[in-house]
Each structure stands twice: as structure tokens, then as C-alpha cells.
JSON list of C-alpha atoms in Angstrom, two decimals:
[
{"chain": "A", "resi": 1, "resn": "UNK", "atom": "CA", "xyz": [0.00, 0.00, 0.00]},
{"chain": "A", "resi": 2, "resn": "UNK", "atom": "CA", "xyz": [1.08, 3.60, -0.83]},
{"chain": "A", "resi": 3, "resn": "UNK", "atom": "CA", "xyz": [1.33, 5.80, 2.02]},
{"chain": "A", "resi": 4, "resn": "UNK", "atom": "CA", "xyz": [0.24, 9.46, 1.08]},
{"chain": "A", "resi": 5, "resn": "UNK", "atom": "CA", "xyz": [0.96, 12.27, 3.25]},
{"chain": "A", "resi": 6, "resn": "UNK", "atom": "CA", "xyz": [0.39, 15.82, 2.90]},
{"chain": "A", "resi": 7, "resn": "UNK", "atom": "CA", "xyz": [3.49, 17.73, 1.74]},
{"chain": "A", "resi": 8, "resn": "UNK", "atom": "CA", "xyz": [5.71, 20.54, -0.05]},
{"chain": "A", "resi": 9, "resn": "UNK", "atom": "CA", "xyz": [5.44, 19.15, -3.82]},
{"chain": "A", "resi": 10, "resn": "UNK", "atom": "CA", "xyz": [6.11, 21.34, -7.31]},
{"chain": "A", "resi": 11, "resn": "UNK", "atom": "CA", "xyz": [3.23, 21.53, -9.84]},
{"chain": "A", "resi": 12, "resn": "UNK", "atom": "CA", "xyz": [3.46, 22.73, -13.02]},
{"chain": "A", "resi": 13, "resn": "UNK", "atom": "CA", "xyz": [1.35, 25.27, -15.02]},
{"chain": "A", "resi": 14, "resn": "UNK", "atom": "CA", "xyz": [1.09, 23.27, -18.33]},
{"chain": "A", "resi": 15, "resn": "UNK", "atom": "CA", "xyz": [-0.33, 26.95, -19.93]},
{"chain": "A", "resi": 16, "resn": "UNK", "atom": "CA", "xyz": [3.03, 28.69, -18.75]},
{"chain": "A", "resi": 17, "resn": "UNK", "atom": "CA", "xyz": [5.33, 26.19, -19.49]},
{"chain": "A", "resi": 18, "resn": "UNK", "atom": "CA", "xyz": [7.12, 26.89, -22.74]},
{"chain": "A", "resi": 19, "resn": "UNK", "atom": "CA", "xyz": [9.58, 23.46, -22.48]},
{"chain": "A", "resi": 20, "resn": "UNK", "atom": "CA", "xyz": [13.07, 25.22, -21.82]},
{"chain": "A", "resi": 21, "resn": "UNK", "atom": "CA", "xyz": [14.46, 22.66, -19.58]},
{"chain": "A", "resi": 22, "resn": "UNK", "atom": "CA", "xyz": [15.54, 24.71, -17.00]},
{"chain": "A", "resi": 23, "resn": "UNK", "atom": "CA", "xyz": [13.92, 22.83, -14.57]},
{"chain": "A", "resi": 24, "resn": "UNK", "atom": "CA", "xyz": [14.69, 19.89, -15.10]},
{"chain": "A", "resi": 25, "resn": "UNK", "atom": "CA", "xyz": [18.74, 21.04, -14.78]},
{"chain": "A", "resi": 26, "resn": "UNK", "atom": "CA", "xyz": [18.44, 22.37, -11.79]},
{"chain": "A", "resi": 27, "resn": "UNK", "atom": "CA", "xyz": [16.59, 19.66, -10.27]},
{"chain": "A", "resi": 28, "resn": "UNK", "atom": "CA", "xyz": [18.71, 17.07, -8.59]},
{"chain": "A", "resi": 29, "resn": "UNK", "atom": "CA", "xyz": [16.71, 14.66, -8.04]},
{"chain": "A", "resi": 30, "resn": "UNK", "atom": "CA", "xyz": [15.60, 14.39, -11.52]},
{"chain": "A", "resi": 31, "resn": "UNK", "atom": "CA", "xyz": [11.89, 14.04, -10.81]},
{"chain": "A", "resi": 32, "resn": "UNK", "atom": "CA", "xyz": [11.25, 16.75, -13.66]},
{"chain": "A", "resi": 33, "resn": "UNK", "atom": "CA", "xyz": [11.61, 15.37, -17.34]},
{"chain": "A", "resi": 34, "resn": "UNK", "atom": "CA", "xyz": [10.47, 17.25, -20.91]},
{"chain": "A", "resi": 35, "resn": "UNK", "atom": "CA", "xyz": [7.87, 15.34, -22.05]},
{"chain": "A", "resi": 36, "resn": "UNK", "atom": "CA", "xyz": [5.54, 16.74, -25.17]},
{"chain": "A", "resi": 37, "resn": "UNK", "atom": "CA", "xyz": [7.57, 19.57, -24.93]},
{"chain": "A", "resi": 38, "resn": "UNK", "atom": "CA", "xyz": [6.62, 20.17, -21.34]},
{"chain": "A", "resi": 39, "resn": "UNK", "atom": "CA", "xyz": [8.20, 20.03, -18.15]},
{"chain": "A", "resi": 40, "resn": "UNK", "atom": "CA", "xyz": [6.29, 17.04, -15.55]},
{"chain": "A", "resi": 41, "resn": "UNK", "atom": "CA", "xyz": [6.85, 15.68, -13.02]},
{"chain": "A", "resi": 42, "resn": "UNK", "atom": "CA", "xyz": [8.66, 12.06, -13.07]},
{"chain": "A", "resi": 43, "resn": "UNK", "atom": "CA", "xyz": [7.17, 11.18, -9.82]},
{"chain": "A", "resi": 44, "resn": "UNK", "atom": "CA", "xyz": [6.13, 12.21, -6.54]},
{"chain": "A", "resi": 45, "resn": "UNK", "atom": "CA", "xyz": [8.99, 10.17, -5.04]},
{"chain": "A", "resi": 46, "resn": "UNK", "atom": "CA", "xyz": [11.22, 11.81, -6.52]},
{"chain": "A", "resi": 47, "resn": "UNK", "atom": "CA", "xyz": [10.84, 15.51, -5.63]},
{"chain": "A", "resi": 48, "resn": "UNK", "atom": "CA", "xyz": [11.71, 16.48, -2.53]},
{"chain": "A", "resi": 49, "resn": "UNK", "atom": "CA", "xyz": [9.88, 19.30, -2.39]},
{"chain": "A", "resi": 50, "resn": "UNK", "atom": "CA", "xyz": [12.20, 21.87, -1.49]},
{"chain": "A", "resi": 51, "resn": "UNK", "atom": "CA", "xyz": [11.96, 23.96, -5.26]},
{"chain": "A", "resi": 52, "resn": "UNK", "atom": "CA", "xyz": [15.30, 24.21, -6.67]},
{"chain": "A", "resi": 53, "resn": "UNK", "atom": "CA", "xyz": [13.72, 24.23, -9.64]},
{"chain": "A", "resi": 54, "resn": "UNK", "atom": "CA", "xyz": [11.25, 27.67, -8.87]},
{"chain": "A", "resi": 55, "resn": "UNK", "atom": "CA", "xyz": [13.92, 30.33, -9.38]},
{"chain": "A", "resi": 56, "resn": "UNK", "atom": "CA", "xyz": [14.80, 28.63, -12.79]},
{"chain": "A", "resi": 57, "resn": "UNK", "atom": "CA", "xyz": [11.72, 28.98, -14.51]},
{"chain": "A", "resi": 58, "resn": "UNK", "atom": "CA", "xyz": [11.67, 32.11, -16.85]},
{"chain": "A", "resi": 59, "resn": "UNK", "atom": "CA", "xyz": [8.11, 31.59, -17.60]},
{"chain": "A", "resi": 60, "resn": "UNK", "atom": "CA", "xyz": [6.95, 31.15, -13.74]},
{"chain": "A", "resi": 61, "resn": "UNK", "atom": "CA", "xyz": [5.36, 28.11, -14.50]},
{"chain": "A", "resi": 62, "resn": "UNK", "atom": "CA", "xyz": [6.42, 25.98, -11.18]},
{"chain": "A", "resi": 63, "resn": "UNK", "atom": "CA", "xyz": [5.07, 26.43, -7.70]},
{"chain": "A", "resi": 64, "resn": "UNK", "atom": "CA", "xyz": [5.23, 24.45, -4.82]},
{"chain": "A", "resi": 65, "resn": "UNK", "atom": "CA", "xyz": [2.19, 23.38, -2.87]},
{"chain": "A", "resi": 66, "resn": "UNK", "atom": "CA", "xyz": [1.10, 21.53, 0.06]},
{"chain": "A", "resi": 67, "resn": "UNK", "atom": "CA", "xyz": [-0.82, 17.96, -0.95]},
{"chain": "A", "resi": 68, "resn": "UNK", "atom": "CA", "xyz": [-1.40, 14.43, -0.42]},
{"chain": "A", "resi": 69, "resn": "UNK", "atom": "CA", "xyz": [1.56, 13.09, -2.47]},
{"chain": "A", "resi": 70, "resn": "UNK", "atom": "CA", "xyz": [4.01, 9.42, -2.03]},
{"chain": "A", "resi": 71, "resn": "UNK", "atom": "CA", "xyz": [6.41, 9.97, 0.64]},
{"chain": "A", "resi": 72, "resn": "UNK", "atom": "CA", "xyz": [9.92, 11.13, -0.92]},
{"chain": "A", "resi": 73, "resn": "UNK", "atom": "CA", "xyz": [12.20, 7.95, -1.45]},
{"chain": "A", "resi": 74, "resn": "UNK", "atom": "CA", "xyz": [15.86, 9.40, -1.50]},
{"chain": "A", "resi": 75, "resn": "UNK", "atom": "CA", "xyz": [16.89, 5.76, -1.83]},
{"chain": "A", "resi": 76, "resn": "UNK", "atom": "CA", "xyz": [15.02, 5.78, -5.48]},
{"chain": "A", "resi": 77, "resn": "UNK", "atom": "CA", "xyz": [16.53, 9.17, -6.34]},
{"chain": "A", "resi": 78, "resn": "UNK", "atom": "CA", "xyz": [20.02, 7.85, -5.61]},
{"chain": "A", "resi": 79, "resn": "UNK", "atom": "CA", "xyz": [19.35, 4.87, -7.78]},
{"chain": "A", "resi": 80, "resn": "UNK", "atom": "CA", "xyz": [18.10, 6.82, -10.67]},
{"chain": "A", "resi": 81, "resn": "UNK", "atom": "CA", "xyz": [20.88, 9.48, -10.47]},
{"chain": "A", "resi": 82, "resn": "UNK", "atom": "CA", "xyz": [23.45, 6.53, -10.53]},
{"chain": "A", "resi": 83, "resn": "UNK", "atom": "CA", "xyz": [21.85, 5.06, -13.49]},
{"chain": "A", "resi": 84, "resn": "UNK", "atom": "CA", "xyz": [20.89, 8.26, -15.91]},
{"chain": "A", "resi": 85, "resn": "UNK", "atom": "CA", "xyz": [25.32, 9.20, -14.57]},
{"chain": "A", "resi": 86, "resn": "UNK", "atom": "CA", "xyz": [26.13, 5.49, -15.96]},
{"chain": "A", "resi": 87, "resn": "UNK", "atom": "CA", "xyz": [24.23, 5.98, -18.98]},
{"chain": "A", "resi": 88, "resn": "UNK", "atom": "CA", "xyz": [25.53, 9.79, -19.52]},
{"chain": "A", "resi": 89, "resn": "UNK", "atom": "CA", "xyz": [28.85, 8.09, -19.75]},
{"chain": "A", "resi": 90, "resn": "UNK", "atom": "CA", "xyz": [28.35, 5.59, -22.12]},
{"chain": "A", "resi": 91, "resn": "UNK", "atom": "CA", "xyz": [29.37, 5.91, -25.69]},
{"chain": "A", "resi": 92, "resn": "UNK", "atom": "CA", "xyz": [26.44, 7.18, -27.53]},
{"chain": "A", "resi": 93, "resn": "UNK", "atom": "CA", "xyz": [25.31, 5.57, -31.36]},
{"chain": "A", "resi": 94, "resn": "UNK", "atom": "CA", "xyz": [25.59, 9.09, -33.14]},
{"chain": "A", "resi": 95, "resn": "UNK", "atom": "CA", "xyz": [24.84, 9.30, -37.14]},
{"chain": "A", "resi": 96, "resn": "UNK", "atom": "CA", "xyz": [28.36, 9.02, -38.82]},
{"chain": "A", "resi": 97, "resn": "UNK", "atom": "CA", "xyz": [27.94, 12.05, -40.41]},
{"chain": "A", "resi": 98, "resn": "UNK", "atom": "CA", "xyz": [27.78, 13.95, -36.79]},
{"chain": "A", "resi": 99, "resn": "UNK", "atom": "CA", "xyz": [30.39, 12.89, -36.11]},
{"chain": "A", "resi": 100, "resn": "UNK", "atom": "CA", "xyz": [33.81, 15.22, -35.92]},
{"chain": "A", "resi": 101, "resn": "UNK", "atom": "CA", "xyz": [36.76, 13.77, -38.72]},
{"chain": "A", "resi": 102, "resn": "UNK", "atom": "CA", "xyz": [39.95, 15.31, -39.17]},
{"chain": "A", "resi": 103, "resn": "UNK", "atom": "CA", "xyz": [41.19, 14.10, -42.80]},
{"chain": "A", "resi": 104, "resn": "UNK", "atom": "CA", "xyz": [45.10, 13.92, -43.11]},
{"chain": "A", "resi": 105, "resn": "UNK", "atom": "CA", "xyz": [47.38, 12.68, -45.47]},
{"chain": "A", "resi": 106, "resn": "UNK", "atom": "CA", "xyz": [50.23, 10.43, -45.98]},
{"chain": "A", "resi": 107, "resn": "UNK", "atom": "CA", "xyz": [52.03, 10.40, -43.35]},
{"chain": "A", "resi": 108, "resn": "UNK", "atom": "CA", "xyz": [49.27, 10.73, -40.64]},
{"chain": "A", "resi": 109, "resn": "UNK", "atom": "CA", "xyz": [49.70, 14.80, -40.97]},
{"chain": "A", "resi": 110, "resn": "UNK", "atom": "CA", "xyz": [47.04, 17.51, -42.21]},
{"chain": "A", "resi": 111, "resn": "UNK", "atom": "CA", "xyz": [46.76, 17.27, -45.97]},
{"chain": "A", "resi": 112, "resn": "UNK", "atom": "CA", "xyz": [47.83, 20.79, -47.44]},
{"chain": "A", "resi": 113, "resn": "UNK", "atom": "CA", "xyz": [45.18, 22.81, -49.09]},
{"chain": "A", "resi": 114, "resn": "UNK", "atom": "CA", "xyz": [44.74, 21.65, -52.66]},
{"chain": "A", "resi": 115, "resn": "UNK", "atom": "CA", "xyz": [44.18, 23.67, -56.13]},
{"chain": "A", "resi": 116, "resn": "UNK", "atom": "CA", "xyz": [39.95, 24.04, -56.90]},
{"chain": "A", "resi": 117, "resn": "UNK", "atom": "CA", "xyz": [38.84, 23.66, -60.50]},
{"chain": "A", "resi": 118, "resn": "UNK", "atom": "CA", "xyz": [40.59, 25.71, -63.22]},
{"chain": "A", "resi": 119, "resn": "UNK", "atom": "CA", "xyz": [40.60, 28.85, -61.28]},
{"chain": "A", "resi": 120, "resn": "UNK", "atom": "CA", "xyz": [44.13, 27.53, -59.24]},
{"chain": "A", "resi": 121, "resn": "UNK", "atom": "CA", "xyz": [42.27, 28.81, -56.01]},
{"chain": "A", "resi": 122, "resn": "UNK", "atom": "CA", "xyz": [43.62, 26.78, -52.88]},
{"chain": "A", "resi": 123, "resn": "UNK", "atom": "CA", "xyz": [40.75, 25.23, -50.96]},
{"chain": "A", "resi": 124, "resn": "UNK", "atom": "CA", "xyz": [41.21, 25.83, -47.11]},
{"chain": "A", "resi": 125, "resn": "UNK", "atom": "CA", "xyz": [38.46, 23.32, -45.76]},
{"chain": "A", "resi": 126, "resn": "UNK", "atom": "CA", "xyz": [40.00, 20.98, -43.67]},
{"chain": "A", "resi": 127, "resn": "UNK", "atom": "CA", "xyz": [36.97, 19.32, -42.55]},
{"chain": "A", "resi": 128, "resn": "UNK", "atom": "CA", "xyz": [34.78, 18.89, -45.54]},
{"chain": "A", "resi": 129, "resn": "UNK", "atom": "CA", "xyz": [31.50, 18.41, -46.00]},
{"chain": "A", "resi": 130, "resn": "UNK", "atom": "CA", "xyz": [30.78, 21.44, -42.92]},
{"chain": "A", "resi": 131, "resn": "UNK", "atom": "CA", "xyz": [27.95, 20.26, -40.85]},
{"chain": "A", "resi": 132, "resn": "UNK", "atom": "CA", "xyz": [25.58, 22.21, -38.75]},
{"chain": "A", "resi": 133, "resn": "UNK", "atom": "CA", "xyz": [23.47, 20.87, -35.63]},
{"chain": "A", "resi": 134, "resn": "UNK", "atom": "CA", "xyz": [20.85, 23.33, -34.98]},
{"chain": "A", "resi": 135, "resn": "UNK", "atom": "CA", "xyz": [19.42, 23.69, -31.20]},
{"chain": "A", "resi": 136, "resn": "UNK", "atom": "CA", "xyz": [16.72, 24.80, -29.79]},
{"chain": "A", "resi": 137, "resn": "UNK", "atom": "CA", "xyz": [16.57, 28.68, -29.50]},
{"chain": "A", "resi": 138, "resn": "UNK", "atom": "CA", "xyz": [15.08, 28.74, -25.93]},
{"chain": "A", "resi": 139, "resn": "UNK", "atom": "CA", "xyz": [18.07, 26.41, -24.73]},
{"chain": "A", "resi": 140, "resn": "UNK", "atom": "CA", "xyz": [19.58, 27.21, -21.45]},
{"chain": "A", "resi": 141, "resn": "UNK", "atom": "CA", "xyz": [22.78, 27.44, -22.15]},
{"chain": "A", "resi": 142, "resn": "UNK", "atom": "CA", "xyz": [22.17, 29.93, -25.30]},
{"chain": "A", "resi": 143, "resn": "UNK", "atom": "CA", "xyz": [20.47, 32.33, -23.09]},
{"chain": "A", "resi": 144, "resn": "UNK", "atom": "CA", "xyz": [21.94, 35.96, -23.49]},
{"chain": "A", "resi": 145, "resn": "UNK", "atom": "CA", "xyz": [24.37, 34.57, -26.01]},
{"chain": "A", "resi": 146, "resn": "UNK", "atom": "CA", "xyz": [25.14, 36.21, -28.82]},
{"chain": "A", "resi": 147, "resn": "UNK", "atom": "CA", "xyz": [25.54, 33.63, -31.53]},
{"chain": "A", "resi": 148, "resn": "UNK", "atom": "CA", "xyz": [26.38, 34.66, -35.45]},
{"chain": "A", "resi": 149, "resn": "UNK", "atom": "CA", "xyz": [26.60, 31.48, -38.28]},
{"chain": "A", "resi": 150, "resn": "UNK", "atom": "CA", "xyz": [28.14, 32.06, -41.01]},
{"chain": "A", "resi": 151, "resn": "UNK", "atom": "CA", "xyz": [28.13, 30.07, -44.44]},
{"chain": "A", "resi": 152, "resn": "UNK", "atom": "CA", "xyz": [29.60, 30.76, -47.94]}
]
């Protein structure tokens, strides 16, 4: 049997939330997840209730409120934070064309640049073809950046 007691748990406006995943980065206990392109709430065992996560929210979408939620199990949270760390450090399948090649020549050393077409210009691409990963705009870690791309 579940016991239930009343206590400090977050709750999330689903109308506020815009999915930025600030939250869930500053929650330790990883009880918040993007799902749908909203921010919920894992499980009741996993939040502690103590709102780490409040002052992250630009879009003041989390509050914390007193209700008949599962008792916080810190032994579940420690078990789930050594698994998603295990997992973090695990070589990841990634597309071959993602991936990050350094072409070189004979020898093992940086092939110089090489003449283009008729025109005798010297090509200066090292890493050839140049590939882009796009990320969300309202990504933490681009907030207040100032970010300029480039192509020719």
C-alpha cells in the first residue's frame, strides 16, 4: 500500500510552461523530465519538495504546494541518479555524419590545401562536408548569447 501524506510538492502550469528545460537542470533529483515539450513531473517520489527548480523557470510556470503526495524515497533518487550518470557516460550511437573527422594525409599529418577547378584557387576546408546541428533557441545554455553562423 502507498502511504500518502500531505506535503511541499512542485506543480506545473502546463499553460506557462514553454519546455526550456531549465527545470529539469536544476533539479537534482531528476523528478522533472520534458515530455511533449513540457516540463512534468517524473514522480512524486522523486521531488523532494524543497523547489530548486522555482527560481529557474523564466516563464513562472512551477510552484510548490502543500498535498497528499508518495512519501519522498531518497533511496530511489540515488538509484536513478546513478543510473541516468552510468548511462551519460556511455558511448552514444551518433549518425556518422555527426560525427567530428579530421582528414590527413600520408604520413598521418594535415593534408595541405589543394588547387579548386581551373581557377588555381587553394581550398582551405580541412573538414569537408561542414555540418551544422541546430538547437533549440530557448536552450539554457544559449540564453543571453550572442551567436552569429556564417556560411559561404
Amino acid at each position: 500500500m502507498v502511504t500518502r501524506t500531505v506535503r511541499n510538492i512542485v506543480k506545473i502550469d502546463e499553460e506557462k510552461c514553454n519546455g526550456c528545460g531549465a527545470c529539469v537542470i536544476s533539479c537534482a533529483e531528476g523528478a522533472l523530465q520534458i515530455i511533449d515539450g513540457k516540463a512534468r513531473l517524473m514522480s512524486e517520489t522523486y521531488c523532494d519538495g524543497l523547489g530548486a527548480c522555482l527560481g529557474k523557470c523564466p516563464q513562472d510556470a512551477i510552484t510548490v504546494e502543500a498535498r497528499a503526495a508518495e512519501e519522498f524515497d531518497e533511496a530511489a533518487v540515488e538509484a536513478r541518479v546513478k543510473v541516468e550518470k552510468a548511462a551519460a557516460e556511455k558511448p552514444q550511437f551518433a549518425c556518422p555524419s555527426a560525427s567530428i573527422k579530421q582528414f590527413a594525409g600520408k604520413g598521418g599529418t594535415i593534408a595541405p590545401p589543394a588547387p579548386v577547378g581551373e581557377t588555381g584557387v587553394e581550398s582551405r576546408l580541412t573538414h569537408w562536408p561542414v555540418q551544422l546541428a541546430l538547437v533549440p533557441p530557448a536552450a539554457p545554455f544559449l540564453k543571453a548569447a550572442d551567436l552569429v553562423l556564417a556560411a559561404d
